[in-house]
Short mmCIF file of C-alpha atoms in Angstrom, two decimals:
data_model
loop_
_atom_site.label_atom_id
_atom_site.label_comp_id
_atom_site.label_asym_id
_atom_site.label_seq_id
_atom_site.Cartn_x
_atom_site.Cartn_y
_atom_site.Cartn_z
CA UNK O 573 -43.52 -56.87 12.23
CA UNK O 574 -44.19 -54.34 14.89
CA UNK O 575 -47.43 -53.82 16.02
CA UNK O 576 -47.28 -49.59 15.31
CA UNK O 577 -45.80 -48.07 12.78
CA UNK O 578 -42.67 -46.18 13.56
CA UNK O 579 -44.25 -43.45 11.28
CA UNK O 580 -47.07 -43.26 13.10
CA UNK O 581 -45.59 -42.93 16.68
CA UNK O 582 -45.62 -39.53 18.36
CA UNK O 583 -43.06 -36.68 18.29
CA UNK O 584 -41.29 -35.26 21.31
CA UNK O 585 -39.14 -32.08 21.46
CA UNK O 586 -36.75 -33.26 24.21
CA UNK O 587 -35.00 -35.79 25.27
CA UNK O 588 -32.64 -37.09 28.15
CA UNK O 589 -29.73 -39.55 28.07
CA UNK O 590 -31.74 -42.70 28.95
CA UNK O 591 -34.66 -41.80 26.62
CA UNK O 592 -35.03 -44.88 23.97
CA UNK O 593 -35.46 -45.39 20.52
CA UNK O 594 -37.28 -47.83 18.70
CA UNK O 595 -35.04 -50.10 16.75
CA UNK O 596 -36.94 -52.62 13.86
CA UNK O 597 -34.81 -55.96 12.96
CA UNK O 598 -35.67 -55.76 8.70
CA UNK O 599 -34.75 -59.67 9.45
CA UNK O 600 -37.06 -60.20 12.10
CA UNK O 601 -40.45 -59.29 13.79
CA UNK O 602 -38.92 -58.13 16.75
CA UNK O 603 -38.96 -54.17 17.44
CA UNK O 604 -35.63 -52.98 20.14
CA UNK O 605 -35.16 -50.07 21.60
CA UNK O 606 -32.26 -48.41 22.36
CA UNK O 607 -30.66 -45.18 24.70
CA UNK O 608 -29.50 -42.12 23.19
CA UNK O 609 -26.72 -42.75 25.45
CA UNK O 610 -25.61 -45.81 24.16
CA UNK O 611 -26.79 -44.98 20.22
CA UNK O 612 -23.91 -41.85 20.23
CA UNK O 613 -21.17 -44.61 21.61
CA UNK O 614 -21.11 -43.66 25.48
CA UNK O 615 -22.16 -45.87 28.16
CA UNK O 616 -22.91 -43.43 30.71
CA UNK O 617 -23.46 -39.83 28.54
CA UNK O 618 -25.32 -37.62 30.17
CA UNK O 619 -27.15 -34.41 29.02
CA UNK O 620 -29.00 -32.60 31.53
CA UNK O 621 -30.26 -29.16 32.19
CA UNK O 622 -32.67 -27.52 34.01
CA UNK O 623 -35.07 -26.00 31.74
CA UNK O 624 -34.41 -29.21 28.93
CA UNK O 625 -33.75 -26.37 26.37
CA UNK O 626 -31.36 -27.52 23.79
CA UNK O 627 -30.74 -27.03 20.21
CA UNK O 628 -28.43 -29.22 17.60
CA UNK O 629 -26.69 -30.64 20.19
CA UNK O 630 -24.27 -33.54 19.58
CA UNK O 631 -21.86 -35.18 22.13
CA UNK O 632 -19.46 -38.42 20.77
CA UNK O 633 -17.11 -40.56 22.66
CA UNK O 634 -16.47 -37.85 25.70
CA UNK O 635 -16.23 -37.63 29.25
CA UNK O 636 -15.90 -35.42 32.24
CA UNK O 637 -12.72 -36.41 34.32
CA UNK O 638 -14.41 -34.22 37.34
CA UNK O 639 -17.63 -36.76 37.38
CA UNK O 640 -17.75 -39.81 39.29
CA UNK O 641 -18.37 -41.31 36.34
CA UNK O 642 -17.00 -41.25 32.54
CA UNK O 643 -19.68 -39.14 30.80
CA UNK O 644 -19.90 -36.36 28.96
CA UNK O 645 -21.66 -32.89 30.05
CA UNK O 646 -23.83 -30.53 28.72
CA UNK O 647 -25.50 -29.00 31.73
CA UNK O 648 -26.33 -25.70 32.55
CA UNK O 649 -29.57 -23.45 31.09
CA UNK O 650 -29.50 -23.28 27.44
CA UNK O 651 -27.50 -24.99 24.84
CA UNK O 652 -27.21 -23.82 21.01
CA UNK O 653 -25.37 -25.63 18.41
CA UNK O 654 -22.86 -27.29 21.01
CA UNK O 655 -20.60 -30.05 19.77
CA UNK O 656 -18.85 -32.12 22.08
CA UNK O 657 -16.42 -34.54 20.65
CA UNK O 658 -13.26 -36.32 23.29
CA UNK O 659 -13.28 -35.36 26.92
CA UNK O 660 -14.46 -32.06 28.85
CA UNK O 661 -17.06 -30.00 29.77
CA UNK O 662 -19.47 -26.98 28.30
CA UNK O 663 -21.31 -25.59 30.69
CA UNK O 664 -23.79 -22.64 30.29
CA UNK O 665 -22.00 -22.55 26.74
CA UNK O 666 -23.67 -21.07 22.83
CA UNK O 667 -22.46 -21.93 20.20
CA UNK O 668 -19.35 -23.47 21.59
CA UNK O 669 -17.38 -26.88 20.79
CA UNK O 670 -14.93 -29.15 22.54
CA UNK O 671 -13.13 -31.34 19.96
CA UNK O 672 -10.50 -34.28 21.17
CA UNK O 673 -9.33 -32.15 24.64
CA UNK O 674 -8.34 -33.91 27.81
CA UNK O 675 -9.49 -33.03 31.49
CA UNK O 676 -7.12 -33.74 33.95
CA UNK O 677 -6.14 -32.03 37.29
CA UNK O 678 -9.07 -29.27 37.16
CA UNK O 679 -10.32 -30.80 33.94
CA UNK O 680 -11.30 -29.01 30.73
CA UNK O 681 -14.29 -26.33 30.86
CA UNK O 682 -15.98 -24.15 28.69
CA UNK O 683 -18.12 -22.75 31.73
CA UNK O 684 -20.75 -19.71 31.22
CA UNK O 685 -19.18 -19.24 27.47
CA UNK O 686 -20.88 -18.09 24.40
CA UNK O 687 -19.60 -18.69 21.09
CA UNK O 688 -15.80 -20.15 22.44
CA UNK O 689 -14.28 -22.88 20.62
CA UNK O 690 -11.28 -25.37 22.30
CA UNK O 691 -9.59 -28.01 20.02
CA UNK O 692 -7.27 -30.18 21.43
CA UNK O 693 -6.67 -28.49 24.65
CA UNK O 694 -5.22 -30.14 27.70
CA UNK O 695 -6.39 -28.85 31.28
CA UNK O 696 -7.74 -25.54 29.73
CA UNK O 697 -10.59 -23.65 30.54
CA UNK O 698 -12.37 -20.90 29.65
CA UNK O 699 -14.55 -19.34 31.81
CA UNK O 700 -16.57 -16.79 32.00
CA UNK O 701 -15.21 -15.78 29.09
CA UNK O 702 -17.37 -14.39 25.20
CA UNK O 703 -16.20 -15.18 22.02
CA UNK O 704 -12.89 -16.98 23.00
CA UNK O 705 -10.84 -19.39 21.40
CA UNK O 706 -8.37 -22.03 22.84
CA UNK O 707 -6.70 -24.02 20.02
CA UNK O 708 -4.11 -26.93 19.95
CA UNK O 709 -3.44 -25.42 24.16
CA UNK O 710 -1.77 -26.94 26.78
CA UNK O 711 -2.47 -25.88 30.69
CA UNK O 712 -4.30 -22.07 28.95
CA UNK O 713 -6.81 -20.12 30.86
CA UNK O 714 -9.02 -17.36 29.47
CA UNK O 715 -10.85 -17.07 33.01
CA UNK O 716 -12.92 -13.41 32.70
CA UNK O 717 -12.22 -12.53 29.68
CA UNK O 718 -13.91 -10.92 26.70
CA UNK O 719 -12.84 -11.18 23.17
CA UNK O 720 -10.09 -12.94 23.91
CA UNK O 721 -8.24 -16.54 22.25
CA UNK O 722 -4.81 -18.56 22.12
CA UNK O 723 -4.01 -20.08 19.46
CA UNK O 724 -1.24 -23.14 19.23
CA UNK O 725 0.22 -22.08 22.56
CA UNK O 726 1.06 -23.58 26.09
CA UNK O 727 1.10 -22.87 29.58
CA UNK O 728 -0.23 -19.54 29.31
CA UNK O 729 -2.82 -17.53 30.85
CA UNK O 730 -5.32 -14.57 29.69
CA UNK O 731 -7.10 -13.54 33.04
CA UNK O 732 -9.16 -10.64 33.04
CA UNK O 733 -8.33 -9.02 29.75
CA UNK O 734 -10.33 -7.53 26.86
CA UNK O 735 -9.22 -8.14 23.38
CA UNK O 736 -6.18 -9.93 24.56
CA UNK O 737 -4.95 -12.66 22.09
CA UNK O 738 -2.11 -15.00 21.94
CA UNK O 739 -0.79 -17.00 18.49
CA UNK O 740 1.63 -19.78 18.66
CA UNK O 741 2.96 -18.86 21.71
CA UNK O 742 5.13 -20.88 24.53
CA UNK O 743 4.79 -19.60 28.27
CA UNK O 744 2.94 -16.48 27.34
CA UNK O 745 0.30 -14.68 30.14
CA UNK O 746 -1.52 -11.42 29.28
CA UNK O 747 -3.48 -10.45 32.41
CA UNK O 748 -5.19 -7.60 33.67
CA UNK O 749 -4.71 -6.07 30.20
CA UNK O 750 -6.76 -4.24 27.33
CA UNK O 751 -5.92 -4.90 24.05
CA UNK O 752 -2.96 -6.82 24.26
CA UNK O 753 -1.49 -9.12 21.23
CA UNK O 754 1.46 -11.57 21.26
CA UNK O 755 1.69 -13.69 18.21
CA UNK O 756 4.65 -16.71 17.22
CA UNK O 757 6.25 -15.19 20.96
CA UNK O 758 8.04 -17.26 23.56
CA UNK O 759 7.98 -16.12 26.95
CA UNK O 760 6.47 -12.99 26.16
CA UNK O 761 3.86 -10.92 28.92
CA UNK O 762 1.64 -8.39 28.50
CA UNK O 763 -0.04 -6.21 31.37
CA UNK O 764 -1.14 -3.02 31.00
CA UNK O 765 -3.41 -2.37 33.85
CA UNK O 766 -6.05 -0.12 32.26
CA UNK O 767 -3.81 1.31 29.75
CA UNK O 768 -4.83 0.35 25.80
CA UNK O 769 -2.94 -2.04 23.11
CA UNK O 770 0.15 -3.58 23.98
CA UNK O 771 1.38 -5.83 20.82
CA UNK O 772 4.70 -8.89 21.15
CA UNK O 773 4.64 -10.02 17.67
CA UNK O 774 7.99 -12.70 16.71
CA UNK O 775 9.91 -11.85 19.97
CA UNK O 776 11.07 -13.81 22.51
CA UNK O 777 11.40 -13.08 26.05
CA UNK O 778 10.31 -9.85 26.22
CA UNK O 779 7.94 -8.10 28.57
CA UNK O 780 4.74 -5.03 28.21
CA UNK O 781 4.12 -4.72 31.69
CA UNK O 782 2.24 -2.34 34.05
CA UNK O 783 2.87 1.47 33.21
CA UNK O 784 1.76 4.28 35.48
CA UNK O 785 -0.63 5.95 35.23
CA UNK O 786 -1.41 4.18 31.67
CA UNK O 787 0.05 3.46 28.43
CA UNK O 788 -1.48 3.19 24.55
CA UNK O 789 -0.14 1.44 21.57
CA UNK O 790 2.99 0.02 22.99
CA UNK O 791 4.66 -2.89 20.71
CA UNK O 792 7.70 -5.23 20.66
CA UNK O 793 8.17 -6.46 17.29
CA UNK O 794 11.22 -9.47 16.11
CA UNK O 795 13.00 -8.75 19.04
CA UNK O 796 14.87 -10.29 22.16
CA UNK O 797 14.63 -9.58 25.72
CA UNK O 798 13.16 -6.46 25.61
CA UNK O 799 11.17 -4.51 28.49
CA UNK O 800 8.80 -1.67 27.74
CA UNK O 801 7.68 -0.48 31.27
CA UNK O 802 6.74 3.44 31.11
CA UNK O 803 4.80 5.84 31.88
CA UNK O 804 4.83 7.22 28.37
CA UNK O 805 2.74 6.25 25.53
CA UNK O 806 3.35 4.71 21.95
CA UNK O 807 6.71 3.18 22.27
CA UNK O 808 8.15 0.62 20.27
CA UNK O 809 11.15 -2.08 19.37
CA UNK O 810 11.84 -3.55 16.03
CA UNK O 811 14.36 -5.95 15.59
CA UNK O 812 16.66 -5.13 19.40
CA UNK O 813 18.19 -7.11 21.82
CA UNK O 814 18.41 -6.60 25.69
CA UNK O 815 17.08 -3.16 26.40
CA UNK O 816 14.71 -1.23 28.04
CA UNK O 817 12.27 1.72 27.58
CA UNK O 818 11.24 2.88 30.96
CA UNK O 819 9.72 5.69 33.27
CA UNK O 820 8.32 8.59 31.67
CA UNK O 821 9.74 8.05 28.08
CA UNK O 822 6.97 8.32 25.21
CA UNK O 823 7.08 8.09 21.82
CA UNK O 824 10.61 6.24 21.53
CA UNK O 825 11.35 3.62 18.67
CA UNK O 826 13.98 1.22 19.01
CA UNK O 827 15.75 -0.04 16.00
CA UNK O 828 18.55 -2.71 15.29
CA UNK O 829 19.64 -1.57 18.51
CA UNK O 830 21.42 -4.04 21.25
CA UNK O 831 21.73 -3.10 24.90
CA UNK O 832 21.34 0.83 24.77
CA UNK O 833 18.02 1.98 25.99
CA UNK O 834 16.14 4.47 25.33
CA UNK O 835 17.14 8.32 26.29
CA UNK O 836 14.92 10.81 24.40
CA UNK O 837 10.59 11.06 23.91
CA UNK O 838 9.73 10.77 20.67
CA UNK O 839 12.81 9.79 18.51
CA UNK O 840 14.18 7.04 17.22
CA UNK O 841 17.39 5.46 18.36
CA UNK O 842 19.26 2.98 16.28
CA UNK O 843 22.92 1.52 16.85
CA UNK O 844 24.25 2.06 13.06
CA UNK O 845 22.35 3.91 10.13
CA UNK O 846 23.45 3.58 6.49
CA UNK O 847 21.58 5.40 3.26
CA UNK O 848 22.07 4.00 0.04
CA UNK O 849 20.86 7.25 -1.65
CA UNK O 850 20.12 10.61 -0.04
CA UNK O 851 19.58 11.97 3.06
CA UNK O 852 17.73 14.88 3.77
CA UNK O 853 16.93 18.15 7.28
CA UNK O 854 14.58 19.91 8.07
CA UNK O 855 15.51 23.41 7.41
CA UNK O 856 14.45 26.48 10.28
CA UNK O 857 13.81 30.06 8.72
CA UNK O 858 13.89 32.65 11.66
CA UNK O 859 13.96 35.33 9.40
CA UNK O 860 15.04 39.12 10.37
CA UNK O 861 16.94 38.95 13.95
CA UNK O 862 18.39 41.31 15.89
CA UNK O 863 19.09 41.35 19.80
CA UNK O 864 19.12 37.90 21.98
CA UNK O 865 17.26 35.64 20.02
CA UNK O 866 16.45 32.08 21.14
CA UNK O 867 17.85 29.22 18.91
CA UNK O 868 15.33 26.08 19.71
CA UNK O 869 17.91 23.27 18.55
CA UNK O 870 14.75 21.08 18.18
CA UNK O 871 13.17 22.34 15.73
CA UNK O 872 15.48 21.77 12.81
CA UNK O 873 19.29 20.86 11.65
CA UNK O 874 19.61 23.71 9.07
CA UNK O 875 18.91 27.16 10.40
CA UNK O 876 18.50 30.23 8.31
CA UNK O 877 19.03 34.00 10.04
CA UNK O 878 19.38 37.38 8.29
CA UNK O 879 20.31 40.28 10.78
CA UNK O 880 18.92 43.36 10.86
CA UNK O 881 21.13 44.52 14.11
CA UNK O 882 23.37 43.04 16.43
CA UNK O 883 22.67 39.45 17.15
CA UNK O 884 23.63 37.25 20.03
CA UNK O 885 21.97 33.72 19.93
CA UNK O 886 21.04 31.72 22.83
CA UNK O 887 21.06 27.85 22.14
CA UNK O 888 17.91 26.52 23.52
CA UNK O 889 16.79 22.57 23.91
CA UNK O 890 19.85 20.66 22.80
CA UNK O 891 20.60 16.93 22.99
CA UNK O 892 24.48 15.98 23.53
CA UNK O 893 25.81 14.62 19.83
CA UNK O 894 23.52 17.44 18.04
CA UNK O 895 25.22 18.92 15.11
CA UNK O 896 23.75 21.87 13.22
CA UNK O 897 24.37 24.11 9.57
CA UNK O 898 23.71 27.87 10.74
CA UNK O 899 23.12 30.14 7.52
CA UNK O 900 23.12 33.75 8.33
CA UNK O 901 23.02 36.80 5.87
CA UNK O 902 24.69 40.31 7.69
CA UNK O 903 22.24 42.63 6.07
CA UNK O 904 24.98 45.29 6.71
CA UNK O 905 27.55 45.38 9.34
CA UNK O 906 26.50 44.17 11.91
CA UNK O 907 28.23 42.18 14.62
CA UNK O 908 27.99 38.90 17.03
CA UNK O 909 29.01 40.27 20.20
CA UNK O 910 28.60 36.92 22.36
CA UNK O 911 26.59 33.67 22.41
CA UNK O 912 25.16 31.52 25.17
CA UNK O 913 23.30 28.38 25.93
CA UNK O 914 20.50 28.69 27.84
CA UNK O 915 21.13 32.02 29.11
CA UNK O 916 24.42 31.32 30.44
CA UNK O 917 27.86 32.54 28.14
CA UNK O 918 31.26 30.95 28.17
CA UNK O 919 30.24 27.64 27.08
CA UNK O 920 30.07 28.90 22.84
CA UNK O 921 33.12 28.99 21.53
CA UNK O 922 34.61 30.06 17.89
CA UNK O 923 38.05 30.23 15.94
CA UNK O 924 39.92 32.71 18.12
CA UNK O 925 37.37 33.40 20.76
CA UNK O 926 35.00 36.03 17.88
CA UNK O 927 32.28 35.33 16.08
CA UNK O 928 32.67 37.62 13.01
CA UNK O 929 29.88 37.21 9.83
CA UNK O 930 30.76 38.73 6.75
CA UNK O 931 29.38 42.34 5.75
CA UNK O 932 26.64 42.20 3.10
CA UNK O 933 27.18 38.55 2.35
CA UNK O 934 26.55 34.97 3.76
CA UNK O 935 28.44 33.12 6.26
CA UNK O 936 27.91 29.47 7.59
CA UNK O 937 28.48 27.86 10.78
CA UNK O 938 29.41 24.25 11.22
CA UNK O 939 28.07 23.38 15.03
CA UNK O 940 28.73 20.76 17.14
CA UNK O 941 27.55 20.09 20.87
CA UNK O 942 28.95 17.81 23.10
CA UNK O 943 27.04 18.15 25.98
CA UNK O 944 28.29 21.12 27.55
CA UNK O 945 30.00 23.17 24.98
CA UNK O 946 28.85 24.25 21.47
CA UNK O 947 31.57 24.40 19.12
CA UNK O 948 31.19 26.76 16.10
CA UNK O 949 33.32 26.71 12.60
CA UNK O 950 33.00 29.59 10.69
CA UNK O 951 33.17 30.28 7.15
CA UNK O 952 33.16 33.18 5.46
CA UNK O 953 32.10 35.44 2.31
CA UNK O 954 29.61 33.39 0.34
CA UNK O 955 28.41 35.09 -2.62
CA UNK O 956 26.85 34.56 -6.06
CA UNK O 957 29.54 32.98 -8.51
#
């Protein structure tokens, strides 16, 4: 038997890598010792740190391709709850694991990380970097960054981004970014360069890169080679091919479209459009008119007038393609003596060259703009049946 109980031998709070154990033979009298080293199945682990401060620490089977020897590493100030399982490195790490990666080249590394988590990474790192995940990763870097994780992707880089996050991506890099997202994505790229939220979700090939000055809540979602780079803020693509929202468009939503890009701020363009049910305008009421009165052509489809004297309307913001309903009530006699588009006449035309509303009753005006002239049908004498 040994000669002291194990019971009564004292405690210690620490430990290093060729501390021993006591180890009692129940066949024998003979009491062994044995390394931590070699009693968590390394030959040469080691676990060192300058102030000795670790807590539920547990390293199996690893080793540091960067050593001159195979070991495994925890070194660096304080540890908390680190597990260490396969090859690589967490240095200056809490709360952070390494499970089955492989160092190679510049070796895997959880340096100066808190709370990061890498499973079955190859050459990845993640440096400097809070609350970051690298999962199932090949050749991934989340150097700098905050926030920030990839997730079943490969040979892409997060450098210097907050909140940027990749899922099941292929070739994906978000850099210099805030709040950029690319999930299920091949090939995909995010950098907005002080601007806020960027988002590649099911697309492949496509591209949120740097706007100037800044851009917000920018997104490419199920679609194919598509580029947002603008000056312009909240822009989107759902479900395009091969086209491009650039310089100072904002606010423009691509839809099932393939090859056009984007021409106007704030609308949504879209190669086909069917409706199954109804479709519905906005409808304009300028009420009493008289004089030159401005006609803003963005404001509605359907416009509603009732003059009170002569009228002459001057077409105001118009897109080429536009068409509009004009309702007008003559609340007497009174006439149309011209029209004109942005100030200028001789680009309005009518049935005969005249503009002529009925007296005392409604007329409507089918227009149509094609870029340069506005083309008005007229139809007259609507009353009350």
């Amino acid at each position: 038997m040994a000669s002291i109980k194990i019971s009564n031998l004292p405690s210690i709070t620490g430990y290093t890598y060729n501390d021993v154990i006591p180890i009692v033979d129940s066949g024998s009298t003979q009491t062994s010792k044995i390394t931590t080293g070699f009693l968590f199945n390394n030959t040469s682990t080691r676990i060192a740190d300058n102030s000795s401060t670790y807590t539920n620490t547990f390293i199996g089977a690893g080793s540091d391709v960067n050593s001159s020897s195979t070991e495994s590493i925890f070194q660096g100030s304080t540890k908390y709850s680190g597990v260490m399982f396969g090859v690589g490195t967490l240095n200056n790490s809490s709360d952070s694991v390494i499970l089955g990666s492989t160092g190679g080249g510049g070796g895997v590394s959880m340096d100066n990380s808190s709370a990061s988590l890498m499973l079955g990474g190859f050459r990845s790192t993640l440096n400097n970097s809070t609350r970051s995940t690298n999962i199932v990763s090949q050749d991934w870097s989340l150097d700098n960054s905050l926030n920030s994780g990839a997730l079943g992707g490969e040979s892409g880089s997060i450098t210097g981004c907050y909140k940027g996050w990749v899922i099941g991506s292929n070739n994906v890099s978000i850099n210099n970014s805030t709040e950029g997202f690319v999930a299920g994505s091949r090939n995909s790229s995010i950098d907005l360069a002080g601007g806020n939220s960027g988002s590649i979700i099911g697309s492949k090939s496509s591209t949120i890169s740097l706007p100037t000055p800044s851009a917000e809540i920018n997104g490419i979602y199920s679609s194919d080679g598509i580029t947002i780079n603008t000056s312009g803020i909240q822009s989107a693509s759902l479900n395009s091919k091969s086209l491009t929202i650039g310089g100072s468009i904002q606010g423009a939503t691509m839809v099932s479209v393939d090859g056009s890009n984007a021409i106007y701020d704030w609308t949504l363009h879209t190669d086909n459009i069917h409706t199954f049910k109804t479709e519905t305008f906005s409808v304009y009421d300028a009420g009493n008119v008289s004089g030159v009165v401005d006609v803003d052509c963005s404001l509605a489809t359907i416009f509603r007038f009732t003059m009170v004297g002569d009228t002459t309307p001057n077409f105001i913001n118009l897109r080429a393609g536009q068409r509009f309903i004009f309702i007008v009530y003559n609340n007497g006699s009174w006439a149309v003596p011209t029209a004109q588009i942005n100030g200028a006449t001789g680009n309005v035309f009518g049935k005969n060259g005249t503009l002529s509303p009925s007296n005392n009753k409604y007329t409507k005006y089918t227009a149509t703009y094609d870029g340069t002239i506005m083309f008005l049908d007229e139809e007259l004498n609507f009353s009350a049946v």
